[in-house]
Coordinates of C-alpha atoms in Angstrom, one line a residue:
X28 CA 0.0 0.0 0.0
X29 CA 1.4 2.9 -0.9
X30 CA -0.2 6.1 1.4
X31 CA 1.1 9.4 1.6
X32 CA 0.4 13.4 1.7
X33 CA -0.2 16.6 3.5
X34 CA -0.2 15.9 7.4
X35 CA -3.4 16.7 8.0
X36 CA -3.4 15.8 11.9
X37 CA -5.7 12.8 11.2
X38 CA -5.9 9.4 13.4
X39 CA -4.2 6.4 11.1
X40 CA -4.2 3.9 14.2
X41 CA -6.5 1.6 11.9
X42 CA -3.4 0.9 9.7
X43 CA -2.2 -1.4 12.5
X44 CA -4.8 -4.0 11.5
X45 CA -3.0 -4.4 8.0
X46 CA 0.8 -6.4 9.7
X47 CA 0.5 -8.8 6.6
X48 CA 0.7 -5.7 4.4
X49 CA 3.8 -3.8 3.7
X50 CA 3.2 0.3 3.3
X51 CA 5.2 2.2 1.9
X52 CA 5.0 6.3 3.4
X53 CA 6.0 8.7 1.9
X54 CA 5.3 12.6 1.7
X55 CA 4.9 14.6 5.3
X56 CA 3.3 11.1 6.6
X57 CA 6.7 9.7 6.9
X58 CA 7.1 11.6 10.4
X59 CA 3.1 10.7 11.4
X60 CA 2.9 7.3 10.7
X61 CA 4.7 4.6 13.3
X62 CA 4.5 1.3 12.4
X63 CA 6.7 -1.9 12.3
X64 CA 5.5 -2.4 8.9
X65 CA 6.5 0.8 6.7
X66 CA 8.9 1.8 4.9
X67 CA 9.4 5.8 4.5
X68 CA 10.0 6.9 0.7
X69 CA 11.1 10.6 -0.2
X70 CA 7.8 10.8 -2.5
X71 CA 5.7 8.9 -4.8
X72 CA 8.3 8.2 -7.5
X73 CA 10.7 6.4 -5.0
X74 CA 7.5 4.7 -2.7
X75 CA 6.4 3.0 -6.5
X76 CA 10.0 2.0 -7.2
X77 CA 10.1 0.4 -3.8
X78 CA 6.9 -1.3 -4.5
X79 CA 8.0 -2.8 -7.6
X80 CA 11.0 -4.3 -6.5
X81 CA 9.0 -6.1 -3.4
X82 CA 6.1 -7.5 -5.3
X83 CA 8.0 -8.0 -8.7
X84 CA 5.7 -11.4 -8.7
X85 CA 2.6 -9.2 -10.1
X86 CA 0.7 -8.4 -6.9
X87 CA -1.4 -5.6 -6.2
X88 CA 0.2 -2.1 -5.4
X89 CA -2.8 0.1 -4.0
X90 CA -2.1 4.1 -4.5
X91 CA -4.2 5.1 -1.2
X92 CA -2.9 8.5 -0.4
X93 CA -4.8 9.5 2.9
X94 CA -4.6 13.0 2.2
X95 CA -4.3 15.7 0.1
X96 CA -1.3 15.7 -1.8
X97 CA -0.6 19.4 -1.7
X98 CA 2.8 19.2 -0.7
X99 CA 4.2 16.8 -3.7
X100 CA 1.4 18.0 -6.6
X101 CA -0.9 20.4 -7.8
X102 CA -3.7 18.5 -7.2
X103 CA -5.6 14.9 -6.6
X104 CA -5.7 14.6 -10.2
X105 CA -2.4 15.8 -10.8
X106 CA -1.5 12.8 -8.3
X107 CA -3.5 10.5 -10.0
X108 CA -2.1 11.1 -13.5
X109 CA 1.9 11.0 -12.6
X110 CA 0.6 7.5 -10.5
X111 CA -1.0 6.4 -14.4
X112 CA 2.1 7.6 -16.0
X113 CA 4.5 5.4 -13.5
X114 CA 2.5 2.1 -14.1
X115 CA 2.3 3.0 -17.7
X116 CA 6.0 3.1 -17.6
X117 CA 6.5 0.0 -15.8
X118 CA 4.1 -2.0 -17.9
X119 CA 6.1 -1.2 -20.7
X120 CA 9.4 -2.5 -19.6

């Protein structure tokens, strides 16, 4: 799971219940989120690069960014769009 954005002061204590799932952080949530189970990225580019080189056996990377993603992009869409452009990348290798 890749999750990441704007600290926006929010409660993310319901990511504990995911152990069996790696996340990947990145954005200002690196310094919020405290779990055994993540692994802090500088921003998207380098949280989907992680990603693929853990599940390189074709499982599901979930973009789930938690909140705004003001302090990397423009906007949501503008988020969504470089996420497209990264997969599209990948899938072409």
């Amino acid at each position: 799971m890749l999750i990441g954005g704007k600290d926006k002061k929010l409660d993310y204590s319901d990511l504990e219940k995911y152990k069996n799932i790696t996340i990947i952080c990145y954005g200002e949530l690196i310094h919020v989120i405290k779990l055994k189970n993540v692994i802090k990225a500088k921003g998207l580019k380098e949280a989907f690069n992680i990603a693929i080189n853990i599940y390189l056996d074709n499982k599901v990377i979930l973009l789930s960014p938690g909140t705004s993603s003001f302090d990397e992009f423009k906007s949501y869409k503008d988020r969504g769009k470089y996420f497209d452009k990264l997969v599209l990348k990948y899938s072409k290798c």
